[in-house]
Amino acid sequence: MALRNIRHDEDEILRKQSKLVKVFDDRLKELADDMIETMNHAEGVGLAAVQVGILKQMIVIDIGEGPMVFVNPEILETEGSCDDYEGCLSVPGYSGVVERPEKLKMKYQDLEGNEHELETEGFLTRVICHETDHLKGILYTDKAKEMYTNEELKAKLDKENKKKEAK
């Protein structure tokens, strides 16, 4: 396993469409392992292959339940809507409010090429949507209703928490 360099928002590759994975081999598994290691090292919860400079439709996610790998992910259905804060390893130092579905149904392949379907809700849905947007060349900043530096967001949330505690 190896740490890969995470591309940042000014890098043109992040605006390109990722290609379908057609070859399921040891190199793909090595890429997945590297992506998981890179994501964990950067303290992220998701990473798309394009973020490490590889135009393949593959994302890795770990929201605290162990790493998951999705190859050629496709969102089939969504339900509901909610706004929440998001950040991105490719846009360090910033967070934004983004509207995402509350639930989704998706299909994907595993590292062996086997097809699966998955229904999710909550935070996992948000992360899947964020990461699959990367595969289409879309950054969360394109969809953000509000943007903050991480310092501004921390101050805003601290202020909101103090108001709640005062009640």
Short mmCIF file of N, CA and C in Angstrom, two decimals:
data_model
loop_
_atom_site.label_atom_id
_atom_site.label_comp_id
_atom_site.label_asym_id
_atom_site.label_seq_id
_atom_site.Cartn_x
_atom_site.Cartn_y
_atom_site.Cartn_z
N MET A 1 0.85 -1.19 0.00
CA MET A 1 0.00 0.00 0.00
C MET A 1 0.89 1.24 0.00
N ALA A 2 0.31 2.30 -0.55
CA ALA A 2 1.06 3.56 -0.64
C ALA A 2 0.10 4.73 -0.54
N LEU A 3 0.61 5.81 0.04
CA LEU A 3 -0.17 7.04 0.07
C LEU A 3 -0.10 7.69 -1.31
N ARG A 4 -1.22 8.16 -1.77
CA ARG A 4 -1.29 8.87 -3.05
C ARG A 4 -1.48 10.35 -2.77
N ASN A 5 -1.08 11.18 -3.72
CA ASN A 5 -1.28 12.62 -3.59
C ASN A 5 -2.73 12.96 -3.92
N ILE A 6 -3.36 13.72 -3.03
CA ILE A 6 -4.73 14.16 -3.27
C ILE A 6 -4.69 15.43 -4.09
N ARG A 7 -5.43 15.41 -5.20
CA ARG A 7 -5.49 16.58 -6.09
C ARG A 7 -6.42 17.61 -5.48
N HIS A 8 -6.06 18.89 -5.66
CA HIS A 8 -6.86 19.98 -5.10
C HIS A 8 -7.67 20.68 -6.17
N ASP A 9 -8.63 21.49 -5.72
CA ASP A 9 -9.68 22.03 -6.60
C ASP A 9 -9.19 22.77 -7.83
N GLU A 10 -7.98 23.27 -7.83
CA GLU A 10 -7.49 23.96 -9.02
C GLU A 10 -6.98 22.99 -10.08
N ASP A 11 -6.86 21.72 -9.76
CA ASP A 11 -6.36 20.70 -10.68
C ASP A 11 -7.45 20.35 -11.70
N GLU A 12 -7.13 20.49 -12.97
CA GLU A 12 -8.10 20.26 -14.06
C GLU A 12 -8.68 18.85 -14.06
N ILE A 13 -7.93 17.86 -13.59
CA ILE A 13 -8.41 16.48 -13.65
C ILE A 13 -9.70 16.30 -12.85
N LEU A 14 -9.90 17.10 -11.81
CA LEU A 14 -11.10 16.97 -10.99
C LEU A 14 -12.37 17.35 -11.75
N ARG A 15 -12.24 17.99 -12.89
CA ARG A 15 -13.39 18.40 -13.71
C ARG A 15 -13.65 17.43 -14.86
N LYS A 16 -12.90 16.35 -14.92
CA LYS A 16 -13.06 15.38 -16.00
C LYS A 16 -13.97 14.24 -15.59
N GLN A 17 -14.60 13.62 -16.59
CA GLN A 17 -15.47 12.45 -16.38
C GLN A 17 -14.59 11.21 -16.18
N SER A 18 -14.89 10.45 -15.16
CA SER A 18 -14.17 9.20 -14.93
C SER A 18 -14.73 8.11 -15.85
N LYS A 19 -13.88 7.16 -16.19
CA LYS A 19 -14.25 6.10 -17.12
C LYS A 19 -14.69 4.84 -16.38
N LEU A 20 -15.62 4.10 -17.01
CA LEU A 20 -16.06 2.83 -16.45
C LEU A 20 -14.88 1.88 -16.28
N VAL A 21 -14.89 1.16 -15.18
CA VAL A 21 -13.86 0.14 -14.94
C VAL A 21 -14.31 -1.12 -15.67
N LYS A 22 -13.42 -1.64 -16.52
CA LYS A 22 -13.73 -2.85 -17.27
C LYS A 22 -12.83 -4.02 -16.89
N VAL A 23 -11.67 -3.70 -16.29
CA VAL A 23 -10.70 -4.73 -15.91
C VAL A 23 -10.63 -4.80 -14.38
N PHE A 24 -10.96 -5.96 -13.85
CA PHE A 24 -10.96 -6.19 -12.40
C PHE A 24 -9.76 -7.09 -12.08
N ASP A 25 -8.65 -6.46 -11.73
CA ASP A 25 -7.42 -7.21 -11.53
C ASP A 25 -6.72 -6.75 -10.25
N ASP A 26 -5.50 -7.26 -10.05
CA ASP A 26 -4.74 -6.91 -8.86
C ASP A 26 -4.39 -5.42 -8.81
N ARG A 27 -4.21 -4.80 -9.97
CA ARG A 27 -3.89 -3.37 -9.99
C ARG A 27 -5.07 -2.55 -9.46
N LEU A 28 -6.30 -2.97 -9.75
CA LEU A 28 -7.48 -2.29 -9.24
C LEU A 28 -7.56 -2.45 -7.72
N LYS A 29 -7.27 -3.65 -7.24
CA LYS A 29 -7.28 -3.89 -5.79
C LYS A 29 -6.19 -3.07 -5.10
N GLU A 30 -5.04 -2.95 -5.74
CA GLU A 30 -3.95 -2.13 -5.17
C GLU A 30 -4.38 -0.66 -5.11
N LEU A 31 -5.04 -0.19 -6.17
CA LEU A 31 -5.53 1.19 -6.17
C LEU A 31 -6.53 1.40 -5.03
N ALA A 32 -7.44 0.46 -4.84
CA ALA A 32 -8.43 0.56 -3.76
C ALA A 32 -7.73 0.61 -2.40
N ASP A 33 -6.74 -0.25 -2.19
CA ASP A 33 -5.99 -0.25 -0.93
C ASP A 33 -5.28 1.08 -0.72
N ASP A 34 -4.66 1.60 -1.78
CA ASP A 34 -3.97 2.89 -1.69
C ASP A 34 -4.95 4.02 -1.37
N MET A 35 -6.11 3.97 -2.00
CA MET A 35 -7.12 5.01 -1.76
C MET A 35 -7.61 4.98 -0.31
N ILE A 36 -7.84 3.79 0.21
CA ILE A 36 -8.29 3.66 1.60
C ILE A 36 -7.21 4.20 2.54
N GLU A 37 -5.95 3.82 2.30
CA GLU A 37 -4.86 4.30 3.14
C GLU A 37 -4.75 5.83 3.05
N THR A 38 -4.87 6.37 1.84
CA THR A 38 -4.78 7.82 1.64
C THR A 38 -5.92 8.54 2.34
N MET A 39 -7.14 8.02 2.20
CA MET A 39 -8.32 8.61 2.84
C MET A 39 -8.15 8.59 4.36
N ASN A 40 -7.73 7.48 4.91
CA ASN A 40 -7.55 7.37 6.36
C ASN A 40 -6.46 8.32 6.86
N HIS A 41 -5.36 8.38 6.13
CA HIS A 41 -4.25 9.26 6.51
C HIS A 41 -4.70 10.73 6.53
N ALA A 42 -5.56 11.10 5.57
CA ALA A 42 -6.06 12.48 5.47
C ALA A 42 -7.25 12.73 6.39
N GLU A 43 -7.68 11.70 7.12
CA GLU A 43 -8.82 11.77 8.04
C GLU A 43 -10.11 12.14 7.31
N GLY A 44 -10.30 11.55 6.13
CA GLY A 44 -11.53 11.75 5.37
C GLY A 44 -12.47 10.58 5.55
N VAL A 45 -13.68 10.72 5.01
CA VAL A 45 -14.67 9.64 5.06
C VAL A 45 -14.97 9.08 3.68
N GLY A 46 -14.45 9.71 2.65
CA GLY A 46 -14.67 9.24 1.29
C GLY A 46 -13.59 9.77 0.37
N LEU A 47 -13.35 9.03 -0.72
CA LEU A 47 -12.35 9.44 -1.70
C LEU A 47 -12.70 8.79 -3.03
N ALA A 48 -12.67 9.59 -4.08
CA ALA A 48 -12.89 9.09 -5.44
C ALA A 48 -11.53 8.93 -6.12
N ALA A 49 -11.43 7.97 -7.03
CA ALA A 49 -10.16 7.72 -7.71
C ALA A 49 -9.63 8.97 -8.41
N VAL A 50 -10.52 9.77 -8.96
CA VAL A 50 -10.09 11.00 -9.65
C VAL A 50 -9.36 11.93 -8.70
N GLN A 51 -9.67 11.87 -7.41
CA GLN A 51 -9.00 12.74 -6.44
C GLN A 51 -7.53 12.38 -6.24
N VAL A 52 -7.15 11.17 -6.66
CA VAL A 52 -5.74 10.79 -6.63
C VAL A 52 -5.20 10.69 -8.07
N GLY A 53 -5.91 11.34 -9.00
CA GLY A 53 -5.42 11.45 -10.37
C GLY A 53 -5.72 10.29 -11.29
N ILE A 54 -6.63 9.41 -10.89
CA ILE A 54 -6.96 8.23 -11.70
C ILE A 54 -8.41 8.36 -12.18
N LEU A 55 -8.61 8.41 -13.50
CA LEU A 55 -9.95 8.60 -14.06
C LEU A 55 -10.69 7.28 -14.20
N LYS A 56 -10.91 6.62 -13.08
CA LYS A 56 -11.68 5.37 -13.02
C LYS A 56 -12.88 5.60 -12.11
N GLN A 57 -13.99 4.96 -12.44
CA GLN A 57 -15.19 5.08 -11.62
C GLN A 57 -15.08 4.16 -10.41
N MET A 58 -14.38 4.65 -9.41
CA MET A 58 -14.25 3.92 -8.16
C MET A 58 -14.18 4.91 -7.01
N ILE A 59 -14.92 4.59 -5.94
CA ILE A 59 -14.90 5.39 -4.73
C ILE A 59 -14.69 4.47 -3.53
N VAL A 60 -14.08 5.03 -2.49
CA VAL A 60 -13.94 4.31 -1.23
C VAL A 60 -14.56 5.19 -0.14
N ILE A 61 -15.18 4.54 0.82
CA ILE A 61 -15.87 5.25 1.90
C ILE A 61 -15.65 4.50 3.20
N ASP A 62 -15.45 5.27 4.28
CA ASP A 62 -15.42 4.69 5.61
C ASP A 62 -16.00 5.71 6.58
N ILE A 63 -17.25 5.46 7.01
CA ILE A 63 -17.91 6.37 7.94
C ILE A 63 -17.87 5.82 9.36
N GLY A 64 -16.88 4.95 9.61
CA GLY A 64 -16.70 4.40 10.94
C GLY A 64 -17.16 2.96 11.06
N GLU A 65 -17.61 2.37 9.96
CA GLU A 65 -18.09 0.98 9.98
C GLU A 65 -17.19 0.07 9.17
N GLY A 66 -15.99 0.56 8.83
CA GLY A 66 -15.07 -0.21 8.00
C GLY A 66 -15.13 0.28 6.56
N PRO A 67 -14.03 0.12 5.84
CA PRO A 67 -13.98 0.64 4.47
C PRO A 67 -14.88 -0.13 3.51
N MET A 68 -15.48 0.64 2.61
CA MET A 68 -16.32 0.09 1.54
C MET A 68 -15.76 0.57 0.21
N VAL A 69 -15.78 -0.30 -0.79
CA VAL A 69 -15.30 0.04 -2.12
C VAL A 69 -16.45 -0.15 -3.10
N PHE A 70 -16.69 0.89 -3.91
CA PHE A 70 -17.74 0.86 -4.92
C PHE A 70 -17.12 1.12 -6.28
N VAL A 71 -17.22 0.14 -7.18
CA VAL A 71 -16.71 0.29 -8.53
C VAL A 71 -17.90 0.50 -9.46
N ASN A 72 -17.76 1.44 -10.37
CA ASN A 72 -18.83 1.80 -11.31
C ASN A 72 -20.17 2.06 -10.60
N PRO A 73 -20.14 2.90 -9.55
CA PRO A 73 -21.39 3.16 -8.81
C PRO A 73 -22.38 3.96 -9.65
N GLU A 74 -23.64 3.61 -9.52
CA GLU A 74 -24.70 4.32 -10.23
C GLU A 74 -25.89 4.47 -9.29
N ILE A 75 -26.28 5.71 -9.06
CA ILE A 75 -27.44 5.98 -8.22
C ILE A 75 -28.69 5.79 -9.07
N LEU A 76 -29.57 4.90 -8.60
CA LEU A 76 -30.77 4.56 -9.35
C LEU A 76 -31.97 5.38 -8.92
N GLU A 77 -32.11 5.61 -7.63
CA GLU A 77 -33.25 6.35 -7.08
C GLU A 77 -32.80 7.14 -5.88
N THR A 78 -33.47 8.27 -5.66
CA THR A 78 -33.24 9.04 -4.44
C THR A 78 -34.59 9.41 -3.84
N GLU A 79 -34.55 9.72 -2.55
CA GLU A 79 -35.78 10.09 -1.83
C GLU A 79 -35.44 11.15 -0.79
N GLY A 80 -36.32 12.12 -0.67
CA GLY A 80 -36.17 13.15 0.35
C GLY A 80 -35.08 14.14 0.00
N SER A 81 -34.87 15.05 0.93
CA SER A 81 -33.88 16.09 0.73
C SER A 81 -33.51 16.70 2.07
N CYS A 82 -32.23 16.99 2.26
CA CYS A 82 -31.80 17.69 3.47
C CYS A 82 -30.52 18.46 3.20
N ASP A 83 -30.39 19.58 3.89
CA ASP A 83 -29.18 20.40 3.81
C ASP A 83 -28.28 20.05 4.99
N ASP A 84 -26.98 19.99 4.73
CA ASP A 84 -26.02 19.78 5.81
C ASP A 84 -24.65 20.26 5.34
N TYR A 85 -23.72 20.31 6.29
CA TYR A 85 -22.37 20.76 5.99
C TYR A 85 -21.56 19.64 5.36
N GLU A 86 -20.73 20.02 4.40
CA GLU A 86 -19.80 19.09 3.76
C GLU A 86 -18.45 19.75 3.62
N GLY A 87 -17.43 18.93 3.64
CA GLY A 87 -16.09 19.35 3.31
C GLY A 87 -15.55 18.38 2.27
N CYS A 88 -14.31 18.59 1.85
CA CYS A 88 -13.75 17.73 0.82
C CYS A 88 -12.23 17.73 0.93
N LEU A 89 -11.63 16.57 0.80
CA LEU A 89 -10.18 16.48 0.85
C LEU A 89 -9.52 17.25 -0.30
N SER A 90 -10.26 17.48 -1.38
CA SER A 90 -9.73 18.24 -2.52
C SER A 90 -9.96 19.74 -2.39
N VAL A 91 -10.70 20.15 -1.36
CA VAL A 91 -10.96 21.58 -1.11
C VAL A 91 -10.65 21.82 0.37
N PRO A 92 -9.38 21.72 0.75
CA PRO A 92 -9.02 21.82 2.17
C PRO A 92 -9.29 23.21 2.74
N GLY A 93 -9.72 23.21 4.01
CA GLY A 93 -9.90 24.46 4.71
C GLY A 93 -11.27 25.09 4.57
N TYR A 94 -12.17 24.45 3.84
CA TYR A 94 -13.50 25.01 3.61
C TYR A 94 -14.59 23.98 3.87
N SER A 95 -15.79 24.49 4.15
CA SER A 95 -16.99 23.67 4.30
C SER A 95 -18.14 24.43 3.69
N GLY A 96 -19.16 23.71 3.27
CA GLY A 96 -20.32 24.36 2.68
C GLY A 96 -21.59 23.62 2.99
N VAL A 97 -22.71 24.32 2.84
CA VAL A 97 -24.03 23.71 3.03
C VAL A 97 -24.50 23.21 1.67
N VAL A 98 -24.78 21.91 1.61
CA VAL A 98 -25.18 21.28 0.35
C VAL A 98 -26.47 20.49 0.57
N GLU A 99 -27.38 20.60 -0.39
CA GLU A 99 -28.61 19.80 -0.37
C GLU A 99 -28.32 18.45 -1.01
N ARG A 100 -28.68 17.40 -0.31
CA ARG A 100 -28.51 16.02 -0.79
C ARG A 100 -29.77 15.23 -0.46
N PRO A 101 -29.97 14.10 -1.13
CA PRO A 101 -31.11 13.23 -0.78
C PRO A 101 -30.91 12.62 0.61
N GLU A 102 -32.02 12.24 1.25
CA GLU A 102 -31.96 11.56 2.54
C GLU A 102 -31.71 10.05 2.37
N LYS A 103 -32.21 9.50 1.25
CA LYS A 103 -32.06 8.07 0.98
C LYS A 103 -31.69 7.89 -0.48
N LEU A 104 -31.08 6.73 -0.77
CA LEU A 104 -30.82 6.39 -2.16
C LEU A 104 -30.78 4.89 -2.35
N LYS A 105 -30.94 4.52 -3.61
CA LYS A 105 -30.76 3.14 -4.04
C LYS A 105 -29.72 3.19 -5.15
N MET A 106 -28.73 2.31 -5.05
CA MET A 106 -27.66 2.33 -6.04
C MET A 106 -27.28 0.93 -6.46
N LYS A 107 -26.59 0.87 -7.60
CA LYS A 107 -25.96 -0.39 -7.99
C LYS A 107 -24.48 -0.10 -8.20
N TYR A 108 -23.67 -1.12 -8.00
CA TYR A 108 -22.23 -0.98 -8.13
C TYR A 108 -21.62 -2.36 -8.31
N GLN A 109 -20.33 -2.39 -8.57
CA GLN A 109 -19.60 -3.64 -8.63
C GLN A 109 -18.55 -3.64 -7.52
N ASP A 110 -18.20 -4.84 -7.07
CA ASP A 110 -17.12 -4.97 -6.10
C ASP A 110 -15.80 -5.16 -6.86
N LEU A 111 -14.73 -5.38 -6.13
CA LEU A 111 -13.41 -5.49 -6.75
C LEU A 111 -13.23 -6.75 -7.59
N GLU A 112 -14.17 -7.68 -7.49
CA GLU A 112 -14.14 -8.89 -8.32
C GLU A 112 -14.99 -8.72 -9.57
N GLY A 113 -15.76 -7.62 -9.64
CA GLY A 113 -16.65 -7.39 -10.78
C GLY A 113 -18.07 -7.85 -10.54
N ASN A 114 -18.36 -8.38 -9.35
CA ASN A 114 -19.71 -8.82 -9.03
C ASN A 114 -20.62 -7.61 -8.83
N GLU A 115 -21.86 -7.72 -9.33
CA GLU A 115 -22.81 -6.62 -9.22
C GLU A 115 -23.61 -6.71 -7.92
N HIS A 116 -23.90 -5.53 -7.34
CA HIS A 116 -24.65 -5.45 -6.09
C HIS A 116 -25.60 -4.26 -6.17
N GLU A 117 -26.65 -4.32 -5.34
CA GLU A 117 -27.52 -3.17 -5.11
C GLU A 117 -27.48 -2.85 -3.63
N LEU A 118 -27.66 -1.57 -3.31
CA LEU A 118 -27.58 -1.12 -1.94
C LEU A 118 -28.57 0.02 -1.74
N GLU A 119 -29.27 -0.01 -0.60
CA GLU A 119 -30.13 1.11 -0.21
C GLU A 119 -29.52 1.72 1.05
N THR A 120 -29.42 3.05 1.05
CA THR A 120 -28.80 3.74 2.17
C THR A 120 -29.66 4.91 2.62
N GLU A 121 -29.33 5.42 3.81
CA GLU A 121 -29.97 6.64 4.30
C GLU A 121 -28.98 7.38 5.17
N GLY A 122 -29.27 8.63 5.43
CA GLY A 122 -28.46 9.42 6.34
C GLY A 122 -27.10 9.79 5.78
N PHE A 123 -26.11 9.77 6.67
CA PHE A 123 -24.77 10.25 6.34
C PHE A 123 -24.13 9.46 5.19
N LEU A 124 -24.34 8.14 5.16
CA LEU A 124 -23.76 7.33 4.08
C LEU A 124 -24.31 7.80 2.73
N THR A 125 -25.58 8.14 2.67
CA THR A 125 -26.17 8.64 1.43
C THR A 125 -25.46 9.91 0.99
N ARG A 126 -25.24 10.82 1.93
CA ARG A 126 -24.54 12.08 1.63
C ARG A 126 -23.15 11.81 1.06
N VAL A 127 -22.41 10.92 1.69
CA VAL A 127 -21.04 10.65 1.26
C VAL A 127 -21.04 9.99 -0.12
N ILE A 128 -21.93 9.06 -0.36
CA ILE A 128 -22.01 8.41 -1.68
C ILE A 128 -22.31 9.45 -2.76
N CYS A 129 -23.26 10.33 -2.50
CA CYS A 129 -23.61 11.36 -3.48
C CYS A 129 -22.41 12.28 -3.74
N HIS A 130 -21.73 12.69 -2.68
CA HIS A 130 -20.56 13.56 -2.81
C HIS A 130 -19.49 12.89 -3.68
N GLU A 131 -19.20 11.63 -3.37
CA GLU A 131 -18.12 10.93 -4.08
C GLU A 131 -18.51 10.59 -5.52
N THR A 132 -19.76 10.22 -5.77
CA THR A 132 -20.16 9.92 -7.15
C THR A 132 -20.19 11.20 -7.99
N ASP A 133 -20.45 12.35 -7.36
CA ASP A 133 -20.34 13.62 -8.10
C ASP A 133 -18.91 13.80 -8.62
N HIS A 134 -17.92 13.44 -7.82
CA HIS A 134 -16.52 13.55 -8.27
C HIS A 134 -16.30 12.79 -9.57
N LEU A 135 -16.96 11.65 -9.73
CA LEU A 135 -16.77 10.84 -10.93
C LEU A 135 -17.32 11.53 -12.17
N LYS A 136 -18.18 12.54 -11.98
CA LYS A 136 -18.76 13.31 -13.08
C LYS A 136 -18.08 14.67 -13.24
N GLY A 137 -17.03 14.92 -12.47
CA GLY A 137 -16.33 16.19 -12.55
C GLY A 137 -17.00 17.31 -11.77
N ILE A 138 -17.84 16.94 -10.81
CA ILE A 138 -18.58 17.92 -10.00
C ILE A 138 -17.99 17.97 -8.60
N LEU A 139 -17.71 19.17 -8.13
CA LEU A 139 -17.26 19.38 -6.75
C LEU A 139 -18.42 19.88 -5.91
N TYR A 140 -18.38 19.63 -4.62
CA TYR A 140 -19.47 20.07 -3.75
C TYR A 140 -19.61 21.58 -3.77
N THR A 141 -18.52 22.28 -4.05
CA THR A 141 -18.58 23.75 -4.11
C THR A 141 -19.49 24.23 -5.23
N ASP A 142 -19.70 23.39 -6.24
CA ASP A 142 -20.63 23.74 -7.34
C ASP A 142 -22.07 23.77 -6.86
N LYS A 143 -22.37 23.03 -5.80
CA LYS A 143 -23.74 22.89 -5.30
C LYS A 143 -23.98 23.60 -3.98
N ALA A 144 -22.92 24.13 -3.38
CA ALA A 144 -23.02 24.71 -2.04
C ALA A 144 -23.90 25.96 -2.04
N LYS A 145 -24.81 26.01 -1.06
CA LYS A 145 -25.68 27.16 -0.87
C LYS A 145 -24.97 28.25 -0.07
N GLU A 146 -24.06 27.83 0.80
CA GLU A 146 -23.25 28.73 1.62
C GLU A 146 -21.87 28.11 1.72
N MET A 147 -20.84 28.96 1.80
CA MET A 147 -19.47 28.46 1.97
C MET A 147 -18.84 29.17 3.16
N TYR A 148 -18.02 28.44 3.89
CA TYR A 148 -17.33 28.97 5.06
C TYR A 148 -15.90 28.45 5.07
N THR A 149 -14.99 29.24 5.63
CA THR A 149 -13.70 28.65 5.98
C THR A 149 -13.99 27.75 7.18
N ASN A 150 -13.12 26.82 7.46
CA ASN A 150 -13.36 25.94 8.61
C ASN A 150 -13.39 26.73 9.91
N GLU A 151 -12.61 27.81 9.99
CA GLU A 151 -12.61 28.66 11.19
C GLU A 151 -13.96 29.37 11.34
N GLU A 152 -14.49 29.90 10.21
CA GLU A 152 -15.79 30.58 10.25
C GLU A 152 -16.89 29.60 10.66
N LEU A 153 -16.85 28.39 10.13
CA LEU A 153 -17.87 27.39 10.46
C LEU A 153 -17.78 27.01 11.93
N LYS A 154 -16.58 26.81 12.44
CA LYS A 154 -16.44 26.47 13.85
C LYS A 154 -17.01 27.57 14.73
N ALA A 155 -16.73 28.82 14.41
CA ALA A 155 -17.25 29.95 15.19
C ALA A 155 -18.78 30.00 15.11
N LYS A 156 -19.33 29.77 13.92
CA LYS A 156 -20.79 29.78 13.73
C LYS A 156 -21.45 28.68 14.56
N LEU A 157 -20.89 27.46 14.51
CA LEU A 157 -21.46 26.35 15.26
C LEU A 157 -21.31 26.55 16.76
N ASP A 158 -20.17 27.09 17.19
CA ASP A 158 -19.98 27.39 18.62
C ASP A 158 -21.03 28.39 19.09
N LYS A 159 -21.29 29.40 18.29
CA LYS A 159 -22.28 30.42 18.63
C LYS A 159 -23.68 29.80 18.73
N GLU A 160 -24.02 28.94 17.76
CA GLU A 160 -25.33 28.28 17.77
C GLU A 160 -25.47 27.37 18.99
N ASN A 161 -24.40 26.66 19.36
CA ASN A 161 -24.44 25.78 20.53
C ASN A 161 -24.62 26.57 21.82
N LYS A 162 -23.98 27.73 21.92
CA LYS A 162 -24.12 28.56 23.11
C LYS A 162 -25.55 29.07 23.25
N LYS A 163 -26.19 29.39 22.11
CA LYS A 163 -27.59 29.84 22.15
C LYS A 163 -28.49 28.71 22.63
N LYS A 164 -28.23 27.49 22.17
CA LYS A 164 -29.04 26.33 22.58
C LYS A 164 -28.86 26.07 24.07
N GLU A 165 -27.63 26.17 24.56
CA GLU A 165 -27.34 25.91 25.97
C GLU A 165 -28.00 26.96 26.87
N ALA A 166 -28.13 28.17 26.35
CA ALA A 166 -28.71 29.27 27.14
C ALA A 166 -30.22 29.11 27.32
N LYS A 167 -30.83 28.33 26.45
CA LYS A 167 -32.30 28.16 26.52
C LYS A 167 -32.71 27.23 27.61
#
